[in-house]
């Protein structure tokens, strides 16, 4: 297949004429407000969002600026808050009316739409219902079950929202209990980043801070959907573009926020002064085509250096700071353009034009999201972006760097304070000294390994600190039945979801406070902290009255279970820690003195306090002590060869969901309304397959293991994406993904470029 325009056909595809932001985003907030029957006081809560003295949004992990806007929230942050502040309640009476098995027939939206969970509940298998129970009864029963099982058969999952204080205690509890089985949502998300950046530049997180976006000359964007998933970033992009910074985007889909933006906080734009164009160049790379695309960019840069007498690369930086350059240069030279065009789906001319922007820029930032991390060769995707940046020394100086856009609001912070299945990331000796115990040293389970353990029966107990594990993982049809063989399942949650409908022999559903709610403990109202994508730590103080008097904070629940499980130890002051979270911050500061010294004093700094990043200082905490170039062994980020009738499926988020939380059915920015049961296809592919727009089809998984995987009754929707690629929504399409379709290095499930075929609807 030829590259460039030959790959696409735009006529007759669904298109949304408006911009991201603008009136549409305000309408989106208003609709959520009505649907959730949120009270007007909820608007007052929004005013405090992401500001000092207020609470930190529970949506994405984007940074919180030093000088916030009057309304420092976006459409989707507002939706997340209003969803939490709904006046709807899902209490014991609801569970009297509905058996757990019957609820399995409900959609994700309808389950969460019942509102906030209000009472601790125990699953009663005889009646197939959740029944209310007491907190102490729950803690004692959970403790008894955990003690009766081998510690290493337990898994403590976390979904990336819980505070640093809760996360620290949760990880400590796991280690005191005797295991490192601490997977979190990061294992399905940016684990590729944690593994790749740690190995290549010696820092598991991005090197940028917010100010870098005020100084850069070019931003190269790979597989991150800003308009939906981190909309506050659009303001920074708009400002950058207005001062002349160039944006080049690689994405199979022309995502609205990255093409143009109307700032809802600017009256002139809202009244029609015209949208800001964001991307100068928009390259619709094939899913899995980024290794090849970036190789093309590097080839142009290397050739320019050769032509211009070595004045293009930062040779001084490469000689002093890097390893592996010569091998990489040789590989780039040996890679033919024909392979690059085939694998990327882009033309040499387009890649040369994009490389022109790179060459003209003194300071470049590389931004990326799930479009790079969720691939079988996600590691190599990131390694190629690191290669590109290293060529001209774009890591470790102001206005430049690598910027993974993280997902959950505290997902990065959870890893920072010990929720990690990799014990080498945790100062175990320090913990041993602080708490007088011998922490387990064996590596724990990643998310994928937890699923393998469910299938082979070695995992016996699962605690979920938030999240919707069963719905977020691949291969659901195989895993749901395995789940019910567990001895113990415990879910700490705000709302009902599908994971809560598959229970172990002993099962508890424990409702917790949301972050916008007041957390009153013995010493008074409690502050918690979170870390954003830029390694800044922020205090968060909830003001709202809790959804039910029965609710407990996540920290109190974790401490309650820990106390009921572990043998008494004078150094484990679970009750004191629950009474005053400042004591937990003292523990964090003691465990991580370099990053968290005087934590209690610093948490209210406006803009948050920075815990630092070694790679930003050009100190490379890698094996070689240098930053590493990588010569990847492949050009495609997938292992599945092209074949007639086989498509590369991208699973996507709509503009009306937060992961498995489906707020509604409006993917406003892609022009898809009222439905999620769709398969987006290029019109030429629709014709070639003998299909028609509006027709219902089934998708079949096409993994090498030959196992049957199927999702039925999806409507064919013509859409502008590269031929041979199709797209649809996560989590509905997760049953199509084989469990072993994951990044080879980090085991992040590869939810992009999933091999599938189309069949007649059944
Ligand atoms: N409102 C809202 N905000 C969210 C979330 C949410 O669900 N809703 N989720 C949060 C979480 S946990 C996360 S991790 C982030 C996720 O935010 P993103 O990282 O933006 O993840 P996705 O929504 O999966 O979108 C991936 C993008 O990559 C593109 N893509 C797919 N395959 C490829 C490829 O091979 N190459 C390239 N270059 N691009 C590709 C897709 O077209 C899409 O635009 O957002 C967070 N913020
Ligand atoms: N196919 C496919 N699969 C994917 C992805 C993809 O792009 N495609 N993305 C992956 C990614 S990036 C991620 S991060 C995972 C997400 O996986 P998870 O983090 O496990 O899932 P969420 O949907 O974020 O969890 C939603 C639930 O969290 C609970 N909750 C909400 N707020 C709170 C709170 O404050 N406290 C507590 N205790 N509970 C709360 C509610 O009960 C809600 O139902 O999914 C992954 N799966
Ligand atoms: Mo995520």
PDB file of C-alpha atoms in Angstrom, residues 279-432:
ATOM      1  CA  UNK A 279      -1.483  21.177  14.621  1.00  0.00           C
ATOM      2  CA  UNK A 280       0.585  22.516  11.723  1.00  0.00           C
ATOM      3  CA  UNK A 281       0.921  19.030  10.364  1.00  0.00           C
ATOM      4  CA  UNK A 282      -1.349  16.113  11.119  1.00  0.00           C
ATOM      5  CA  UNK A 283      -0.028  12.736  10.026  1.00  0.00           C
ATOM      6  CA  UNK A 284      -2.519   9.887  10.082  1.00  0.00           C
ATOM      7  CA  UNK A 285      -0.035   7.164  10.907  1.00  0.00           C
ATOM      8  CA  UNK A 286      -1.218   3.554  10.808  1.00  0.00           C
ATOM      9  CA  UNK A 287      -1.875   2.033  14.236  1.00  0.00           C
ATOM     10  CA  UNK A 288       1.432   0.461  15.203  1.00  0.00           C
ATOM     11  CA  UNK A 289       3.293   2.584  12.652  1.00  0.00           C
ATOM     12  CA  UNK A 290       5.157   4.954  14.956  1.00  0.00           C
ATOM     13  CA  UNK A 291       8.467   3.092  15.139  1.00  0.00           C
ATOM     14  CA  UNK A 292       8.659   3.412  11.372  1.00  0.00           C
ATOM     15  CA  UNK A 293       7.432   7.009  11.318  1.00  0.00           C
ATOM     16  CA  UNK A 294       9.980   8.155  13.898  1.00  0.00           C
ATOM     17  CA  UNK A 295      12.682   6.169  12.100  1.00  0.00           C
ATOM     18  CA  UNK A 296      11.804   8.247   9.032  1.00  0.00           C
ATOM     19  CA  UNK A 297      12.188  11.480  11.014  1.00  0.00           C
ATOM     20  CA  UNK A 298      15.535  10.321  12.404  1.00  0.00           C
ATOM     21  CA  UNK A 299      16.732   9.379   8.933  1.00  0.00           C
ATOM     22  CA  UNK A 300      16.076  12.901   7.691  1.00  0.00           C
ATOM     23  CA  UNK A 301      17.785  14.452  10.714  1.00  0.00           C
ATOM     24  CA  UNK A 302      20.835  12.205  10.348  1.00  0.00           C
ATOM     25  CA  UNK A 303      21.065  12.937   6.623  1.00  0.00           C
ATOM     26  CA  UNK A 304      20.852  16.686   7.294  1.00  0.00           C
ATOM     27  CA  UNK A 305      23.692  16.384   9.778  1.00  0.00           C
ATOM     28  CA  UNK A 306      25.851  14.612   7.225  1.00  0.00           C
ATOM     29  CA  UNK A 307      25.043  17.251   4.613  1.00  0.00           C
ATOM     30  CA  UNK A 308      25.599  20.222   6.887  1.00  0.00           C
ATOM     31  CA  UNK A 309      28.984  19.140   8.186  1.00  0.00           C
ATOM     32  CA  UNK A 310      27.883  17.814  11.547  1.00  0.00           C
ATOM     33  CA  UNK A 311      26.109  20.982  12.652  1.00  0.00           C
ATOM     34  CA  UNK A 312      22.664  19.493  13.105  1.00  0.00           C
ATOM     35  CA  UNK A 313      23.067  16.873  15.843  1.00  0.00           C
ATOM     36  CA  UNK A 314      24.163  17.808  19.327  1.00  0.00           C
ATOM     37  CA  UNK A 315      27.398  15.823  19.000  1.00  0.00           C
ATOM     38  CA  UNK A 316      28.782  17.144  22.268  1.00  0.00           C
ATOM     39  CA  UNK A 317      25.732  15.935  24.172  1.00  0.00           C
ATOM     40  CA  UNK A 318      25.747  12.568  22.424  1.00  0.00           C
ATOM     41  CA  UNK A 319      29.436  11.995  23.150  1.00  0.00           C
ATOM     42  CA  UNK A 320      29.209  13.024  26.775  1.00  0.00           C
ATOM     43  CA  UNK A 321      25.786  11.685  27.738  1.00  0.00           C
ATOM     44  CA  UNK A 322      24.680   8.837  25.469  1.00  0.00           C
ATOM     45  CA  UNK A 323      25.362   5.219  24.576  1.00  0.00           C
ATOM     46  CA  UNK A 324      24.388   3.257  21.468  1.00  0.00           C
ATOM     47  CA  UNK A 325      24.446   6.125  18.992  1.00  0.00           C
ATOM     48  CA  UNK A 326      26.595   4.499  16.295  1.00  0.00           C
ATOM     49  CA  UNK A 327      24.496   1.336  16.208  1.00  0.00           C
ATOM     50  CA  UNK A 328      21.360   3.414  15.918  1.00  0.00           C
ATOM     51  CA  UNK A 329      22.796   5.614  13.176  1.00  0.00           C
ATOM     52  CA  UNK A 330      23.826   2.529  11.198  1.00  0.00           C
ATOM     53  CA  UNK A 331      20.374   1.036  11.560  1.00  0.00           C
ATOM     54  CA  UNK A 332      18.633   4.201  10.441  1.00  0.00           C
ATOM     55  CA  UNK A 333      20.883   4.390   7.387  1.00  0.00           C
ATOM     56  CA  UNK A 334      20.158   0.755   6.539  1.00  0.00           C
ATOM     57  CA  UNK A 335      16.366   1.107   6.851  1.00  0.00           C
ATOM     58  CA  UNK A 336      14.866   1.703   3.402  1.00  0.00           C
ATOM     59  CA  UNK A 337      12.207   4.374   2.866  1.00  0.00           C
ATOM     60  CA  UNK A 338       9.989   1.803   1.219  1.00  0.00           C
ATOM     61  CA  UNK A 339       9.729  -0.120   4.519  1.00  0.00           C
ATOM     62  CA  UNK A 340       9.165   3.078   6.464  1.00  0.00           C
ATOM     63  CA  UNK A 341       6.356   4.139   4.116  1.00  0.00           C
ATOM     64  CA  UNK A 342       4.735   0.714   4.217  1.00  0.00           C
ATOM     65  CA  UNK A 343       4.822   0.299   7.992  1.00  0.00           C
ATOM     66  CA  UNK A 344       3.922   3.879   8.909  1.00  0.00           C
ATOM     67  CA  UNK A 345       1.397   4.414   6.113  1.00  0.00           C
ATOM     68  CA  UNK A 346       2.970   7.846   5.615  1.00  0.00           C
ATOM     69  CA  UNK A 347       4.843   9.192   2.615  1.00  0.00           C
ATOM     70  CA  UNK A 348       8.510  10.126   2.654  1.00  0.00           C
ATOM     71  CA  UNK A 349       7.490  13.658   1.662  1.00  0.00           C
ATOM     72  CA  UNK A 350       5.185  14.002   4.691  1.00  0.00           C
ATOM     73  CA  UNK A 351       7.863  12.712   7.027  1.00  0.00           C
ATOM     74  CA  UNK A 352      10.431  15.056   5.502  1.00  0.00           C
ATOM     75  CA  UNK A 353       8.098  17.989   6.072  1.00  0.00           C
ATOM     76  CA  UNK A 354       7.594  16.957   9.709  1.00  0.00           C
ATOM     77  CA  UNK A 355      11.345  16.542  10.159  1.00  0.00           C
ATOM     78  CA  UNK A 356      11.715  20.075   8.782  1.00  0.00           C
ATOM     79  CA  UNK A 357       9.824  21.393  11.819  1.00  0.00           C
ATOM     80  CA  UNK A 358      12.061  19.342  14.090  1.00  0.00           C
ATOM     81  CA  UNK A 359      15.185  20.717  12.435  1.00  0.00           C
ATOM     82  CA  UNK A 360      14.010  24.311  12.674  1.00  0.00           C
ATOM     83  CA  UNK A 361      13.270  24.069  16.414  1.00  0.00           C
ATOM     84  CA  UNK A 362      15.789  24.782  19.144  1.00  0.00           C
ATOM     85  CA  UNK A 363      13.642  23.224  21.859  1.00  0.00           C
ATOM     86  CA  UNK A 364      11.370  20.252  21.235  1.00  0.00           C
ATOM     87  CA  UNK A 365       8.961  18.406  23.516  1.00  0.00           C
ATOM     88  CA  UNK A 366       7.779  14.890  22.683  1.00  0.00           C
ATOM     89  CA  UNK A 367       4.279  14.208  24.054  1.00  0.00           C
ATOM     90  CA  UNK A 368       2.613  10.806  24.008  1.00  0.00           C
ATOM     91  CA  UNK A 369      -0.193   8.662  25.385  1.00  0.00           C
ATOM     92  CA  UNK A 370      -1.815   5.280  24.900  1.00  0.00           C
ATOM     93  CA  UNK A 371      -1.182   5.374  21.137  1.00  0.00           C
ATOM     94  CA  UNK A 372       2.462   4.545  21.946  1.00  0.00           C
ATOM     95  CA  UNK A 373       2.228   2.597  25.201  1.00  0.00           C
ATOM     96  CA  UNK A 374      -0.546   0.088  24.410  1.00  0.00           C
ATOM     97  CA  UNK A 375       1.266  -1.924  21.754  1.00  0.00           C
ATOM     98  CA  UNK A 376       3.089  -5.238  21.621  1.00  0.00           C
ATOM     99  CA  UNK A 377       6.233  -3.210  20.930  1.00  0.00           C
ATOM    100  CA  UNK A 378       5.233  -0.207  23.014  1.00  0.00           C
ATOM    101  CA  UNK A 379       8.699  -0.195  24.561  1.00  0.00           C
ATOM    102  CA  UNK A 380      10.275   0.343  21.150  1.00  0.00           C
ATOM    103  CA  UNK A 381       7.744   3.096  20.346  1.00  0.00           C
ATOM    104  CA  UNK A 382       8.963   5.031  23.365  1.00  0.00           C
ATOM    105  CA  UNK A 383      12.588   4.142  22.696  1.00  0.00           C
ATOM    106  CA  UNK A 384      12.249   5.651  19.205  1.00  0.00           C
ATOM    107  CA  UNK A 385      10.830   8.881  20.616  1.00  0.00           C
ATOM    108  CA  UNK A 386      13.754   8.988  23.057  1.00  0.00           C
ATOM    109  CA  UNK A 387      16.140   8.421  20.101  1.00  0.00           C
ATOM    110  CA  UNK A 388      14.631  11.339  18.206  1.00  0.00           C
ATOM    111  CA  UNK A 389      14.909  13.685  21.195  1.00  0.00           C
ATOM    112  CA  UNK A 390      18.446  12.618  22.091  1.00  0.00           C
ATOM    113  CA  UNK A 391      19.720  13.391  18.573  1.00  0.00           C
ATOM    114  CA  UNK A 392      19.615  17.095  19.309  1.00  0.00           C
ATOM    115  CA  UNK A 393      19.915  16.992  23.091  1.00  0.00           C
ATOM    116  CA  UNK A 394      16.226  17.638  23.739  1.00  0.00           C
ATOM    117  CA  UNK A 395      16.200  15.947  27.133  1.00  0.00           C
ATOM    118  CA  UNK A 396      17.443  17.744  30.205  1.00  0.00           C
ATOM    119  CA  UNK A 397      17.110  21.378  29.272  1.00  0.00           C
ATOM    120  CA  UNK A 398      14.362  23.985  29.666  1.00  0.00           C
ATOM    121  CA  UNK A 399      11.685  24.028  26.985  1.00  0.00           C
ATOM    122  CA  UNK A 400      12.500  20.488  25.885  1.00  0.00           C
ATOM    123  CA  UNK A 401      11.908  16.952  27.117  1.00  0.00           C
ATOM    124  CA  UNK A 402       9.717  13.896  27.043  1.00  0.00           C
ATOM    125  CA  UNK A 403       6.153  14.211  28.312  1.00  0.00           C
ATOM    126  CA  UNK A 404       4.023  11.118  28.801  1.00  0.00           C
ATOM    127  CA  UNK A 405       0.516  12.337  29.643  1.00  0.00           C
ATOM    128  CA  UNK A 406      -0.537  10.216  32.590  1.00  0.00           C
ATOM    129  CA  UNK A 407      -4.027   8.900  33.164  1.00  0.00           C
ATOM    130  CA  UNK A 408      -5.598   8.680  36.603  1.00  0.00           C
ATOM    131  CA  UNK A 409      -5.208  11.708  38.827  1.00  0.00           C
ATOM    132  CA  UNK A 410      -2.710  10.066  41.201  1.00  0.00           C
ATOM    133  CA  UNK A 411      -1.479   7.109  39.177  1.00  0.00           C
ATOM    134  CA  UNK A 412       2.061   8.445  39.016  1.00  0.00           C
ATOM    135  CA  UNK A 413       2.067   9.249  42.732  1.00  0.00           C
ATOM    136  CA  UNK A 414       0.903   5.765  43.723  1.00  0.00           C
ATOM    137  CA  UNK A 415       4.066   4.323  42.200  1.00  0.00           C
ATOM    138  CA  UNK A 416       6.172   7.042  43.829  1.00  0.00           C
ATOM    139  CA  UNK A 417       5.079   6.015  47.332  1.00  0.00           C
ATOM    140  CA  UNK A 418       5.396   2.266  46.967  1.00  0.00           C
ATOM    141  CA  UNK A 419       2.448   0.751  45.064  1.00  0.00           C
ATOM    142  CA  UNK A 420       4.735  -1.264  42.833  1.00  0.00           C
ATOM    143  CA  UNK A 421       5.053  -4.936  42.113  1.00  0.00           C
ATOM    144  CA  UNK A 422       8.749  -4.334  41.402  1.00  0.00           C
ATOM    145  CA  UNK A 423      10.504  -4.303  44.789  1.00  0.00           C
ATOM    146  CA  UNK A 424      13.604  -2.636  43.330  1.00  0.00           C
ATOM    147  CA  UNK A 425      11.550   0.562  42.988  1.00  0.00           C
ATOM    148  CA  UNK A 426      10.932   0.680  46.732  1.00  0.00           C
ATOM    149  CA  UNK A 427      13.391   1.471  49.569  1.00  0.00           C
ATOM    150  CA  UNK A 428      12.717  -1.827  51.338  1.00  0.00           C
ATOM    151  CA  UNK A 429      15.647  -1.478  53.752  1.00  0.00           C
ATOM    152  CA  UNK A 430      14.311   1.842  54.872  1.00  0.00           C
ATOM    153  CA  UNK A 431      10.849   0.341  55.452  1.00  0.00           C
ATOM    154  CA  UNK A 432      12.436  -2.536  57.359  1.00  0.00           C
TER     155      UNK A 432
END
